[in-house]
Amino acid sequence: MTRPGFAFSARFKVRYAEIDGQKVVFNSRYLEYADVAVTEFWEWTGIGDALGALWHETEFHVRRAEVDYLAPFVLGDEVEAFVRIEKLGNSSVTKRFELVKAGTDALCAVIQMVSVNVHLPTGRPVAIPDAIRAYIEGLPRG
């Protein structure tokens, strides 16, 4: 399925361990879904192959995440997670995730996540390297 403004999506099924006592996906799992989707997103971009060690030495840590829950996922649903880069700052990247019931246009959650590039030994923010910035800016927009 395509979604305006998104060039990438990943699909996965809701598993039994992800539901709560009300038989819907437990709220914290939505951030896990975003983590799975963004891992697949970076793989899809080919950035690791294109930039090698530079990419693998770059470390983004989540600074802020906001989840807007619109409708529940239940056991057996197939989640389609759409991912795009919304904004590049000096040291940060803002990503948007739209979680949809696969095969439909039913939007269940929207996640905005800000991650900051950090220098691992100090844990301090550092500028996104120019080559990484240029690669990200050149990604398809959807």
Short mmCIF file of C-alpha atoms in Angstrom, two decimals:
data_model
loop_
_atom_site.label_atom_id
_atom_site.label_comp_id
_atom_site.label_asym_id
_atom_site.label_seq_id
_atom_site.Cartn_x
_atom_site.Cartn_y
_atom_site.Cartn_z
CA MET A 1 0.00 0.00 0.00
CA THR A 2 1.18 3.55 -0.60
CA ARG A 3 0.58 6.58 1.56
CA PRO A 4 1.05 10.17 0.36
CA GLY A 5 4.30 11.66 1.60
CA PHE A 6 5.91 8.30 2.43
CA ALA A 7 8.31 6.30 0.27
CA PHE A 8 8.81 3.49 2.81
CA SER A 9 6.74 1.14 4.94
CA ALA A 10 7.28 -2.08 6.88
CA ARG A 11 4.68 -4.69 7.85
CA PHE A 12 4.43 -6.99 10.84
CA LYS A 13 1.69 -8.85 12.71
CA VAL A 14 0.50 -8.13 16.23
CA ARG A 15 1.65 -11.00 18.45
CA TYR A 16 -0.02 -12.38 21.57
CA ALA A 17 2.72 -11.04 23.87
CA GLU A 18 1.94 -7.49 22.68
CA ILE A 19 -1.67 -7.33 23.85
CA ASP A 20 -2.89 -6.30 27.29
CA GLY A 21 -5.80 -7.31 29.52
CA GLN A 22 -8.26 -5.49 27.25
CA LYS A 23 -6.97 -7.60 24.31
CA VAL A 24 -5.56 -4.58 22.48
CA VAL A 25 -1.92 -3.71 21.83
CA PHE A 26 -0.42 -2.32 25.04
CA ASN A 27 0.45 1.36 24.63
CA SER A 28 4.23 1.00 25.12
CA ARG A 29 4.39 -1.44 22.20
CA TYR A 30 3.73 1.37 19.74
CA LEU A 31 7.21 2.74 20.43
CA GLU A 32 8.62 -0.75 19.89
CA TYR A 33 6.81 -0.79 16.55
CA ALA A 34 8.47 2.53 15.69
CA ASP A 35 11.85 1.07 16.63
CA VAL A 36 11.31 -1.96 14.38
CA ALA A 37 10.12 0.28 11.55
CA VAL A 38 13.00 2.75 11.77
CA THR A 39 15.53 -0.11 11.78
CA GLU A 40 13.94 -1.40 8.58
CA PHE A 41 13.82 2.16 7.22
CA TRP A 42 17.57 2.71 7.67
CA GLU A 43 18.23 -0.68 6.06
CA TRP A 44 15.99 0.29 3.11
CA THR A 45 17.87 3.56 2.58
CA GLY A 46 21.16 1.72 1.97
CA ILE A 47 22.97 4.31 4.08
CA GLY A 48 25.10 1.69 5.85
CA ASP A 49 26.40 0.29 2.57
CA ALA A 50 26.89 3.73 1.04
CA LEU A 51 28.68 5.38 3.97
CA GLY A 52 30.17 2.38 5.77
CA ALA A 53 32.07 3.18 8.95
CA LEU A 54 30.83 6.77 9.10
CA TRP A 55 27.24 5.56 9.45
CA HIS A 56 28.12 2.75 11.82
CA GLU A 57 29.97 5.18 14.10
CA THR A 58 27.01 7.58 14.14
CA GLU A 59 24.69 7.08 17.09
CA PHE A 60 21.22 8.57 17.36
CA HIS A 61 19.55 8.53 20.78
CA VAL A 62 15.85 9.22 21.25
CA ARG A 63 15.36 12.61 22.87
CA ARG A 64 11.59 12.88 22.65
CA ALA A 65 8.74 10.70 21.42
CA GLU A 66 5.09 11.64 21.16
CA VAL A 67 2.39 9.08 20.38
CA ASP A 68 -1.11 10.01 19.27
CA TYR A 69 -3.30 6.93 19.73
CA LEU A 70 -6.24 7.00 17.33
CA ALA A 71 -7.55 3.41 17.18
CA PRO A 72 -6.37 0.14 18.71
CA PHE A 73 -4.56 -2.74 17.08
CA VAL A 74 -5.67 -6.20 18.22
CA LEU A 75 -4.19 -9.68 18.09
CA GLY A 76 -3.70 -10.79 14.50
CA ASP A 77 -3.86 -7.34 12.93
CA GLU A 78 -1.14 -6.61 10.42
CA VAL A 79 0.52 -3.29 11.15
CA GLU A 80 1.91 -1.25 8.28
CA ALA A 81 4.36 1.31 9.64
CA PHE A 82 5.09 4.23 7.33
CA VAL A 83 8.28 6.16 8.09
CA ARG A 84 9.73 9.43 6.86
CA ILE A 85 12.23 12.06 7.92
CA GLU A 86 10.36 15.23 8.83
CA LYS A 87 13.26 17.49 9.73
CA LEU A 88 17.03 17.56 10.05
CA GLY A 89 18.49 19.86 12.67
CA ASN A 90 22.14 20.51 13.43
CA SER A 91 22.43 17.39 15.60
CA SER A 92 18.88 16.04 15.50
CA VAL A 93 16.57 14.18 13.17
CA THR A 94 12.77 14.20 13.50
CA LYS A 95 10.95 11.16 12.16
CA ARG A 96 7.23 10.65 11.57
CA PHE A 97 5.61 7.25 11.81
CA GLU A 98 2.05 6.50 10.74
CA LEU A 99 0.82 3.09 11.92
CA VAL A 100 -2.01 1.78 9.77
CA LYS A 101 -4.02 -1.44 9.71
CA ALA A 102 -2.44 -3.05 6.64
CA GLY A 103 -4.65 -3.26 3.59
CA THR A 104 -6.84 -0.40 4.81
CA ASP A 105 -6.45 3.32 5.28
CA ALA A 106 -7.28 3.01 9.01
CA LEU A 107 -4.74 5.18 10.80
CA CYS A 108 -4.23 3.82 14.34
CA ALA A 109 -1.33 5.91 15.63
CA VAL A 110 0.98 8.76 14.70
CA ILE A 111 4.41 8.98 16.33
CA GLN A 112 6.78 11.94 16.18
CA MET A 113 10.27 11.04 17.36
CA VAL A 114 13.26 13.34 17.77
CA SER A 115 16.65 11.65 17.95
CA VAL A 116 19.96 13.35 18.63
CA ASN A 117 23.35 12.38 17.24
CA VAL A 118 25.64 11.82 20.23
CA HIS A 119 29.34 11.38 20.83
CA LEU A 120 29.29 8.06 22.70
CA PRO A 121 32.24 8.65 25.06
CA THR A 122 30.72 11.89 26.40
CA GLY A 123 27.03 11.39 25.66
CA ARG A 124 26.93 14.95 24.31
CA PRO A 125 25.12 16.00 21.13
CA VAL A 126 27.31 16.50 18.07
CA ALA A 127 26.53 17.77 14.59
CA ILE A 128 25.29 15.29 12.03
CA PRO A 129 28.21 14.67 9.63
CA ASP A 130 27.81 16.41 6.27
CA ALA A 131 27.91 13.14 4.27
CA ILE A 132 25.09 11.67 6.38
CA ARG A 133 23.06 14.86 6.10
CA ALA A 134 23.48 14.92 2.31
CA TYR A 135 22.50 11.25 2.03
CA ILE A 136 19.37 11.72 4.14
CA GLU A 137 18.40 14.86 2.22
CA GLY A 138 18.63 12.85 -1.01
CA LEU A 139 16.21 10.12 0.10
CA PRO A 140 12.93 9.66 -1.82
CA ARG A 141 10.08 11.65 -0.26
CA GLY A 142 7.10 9.61 -1.44
#
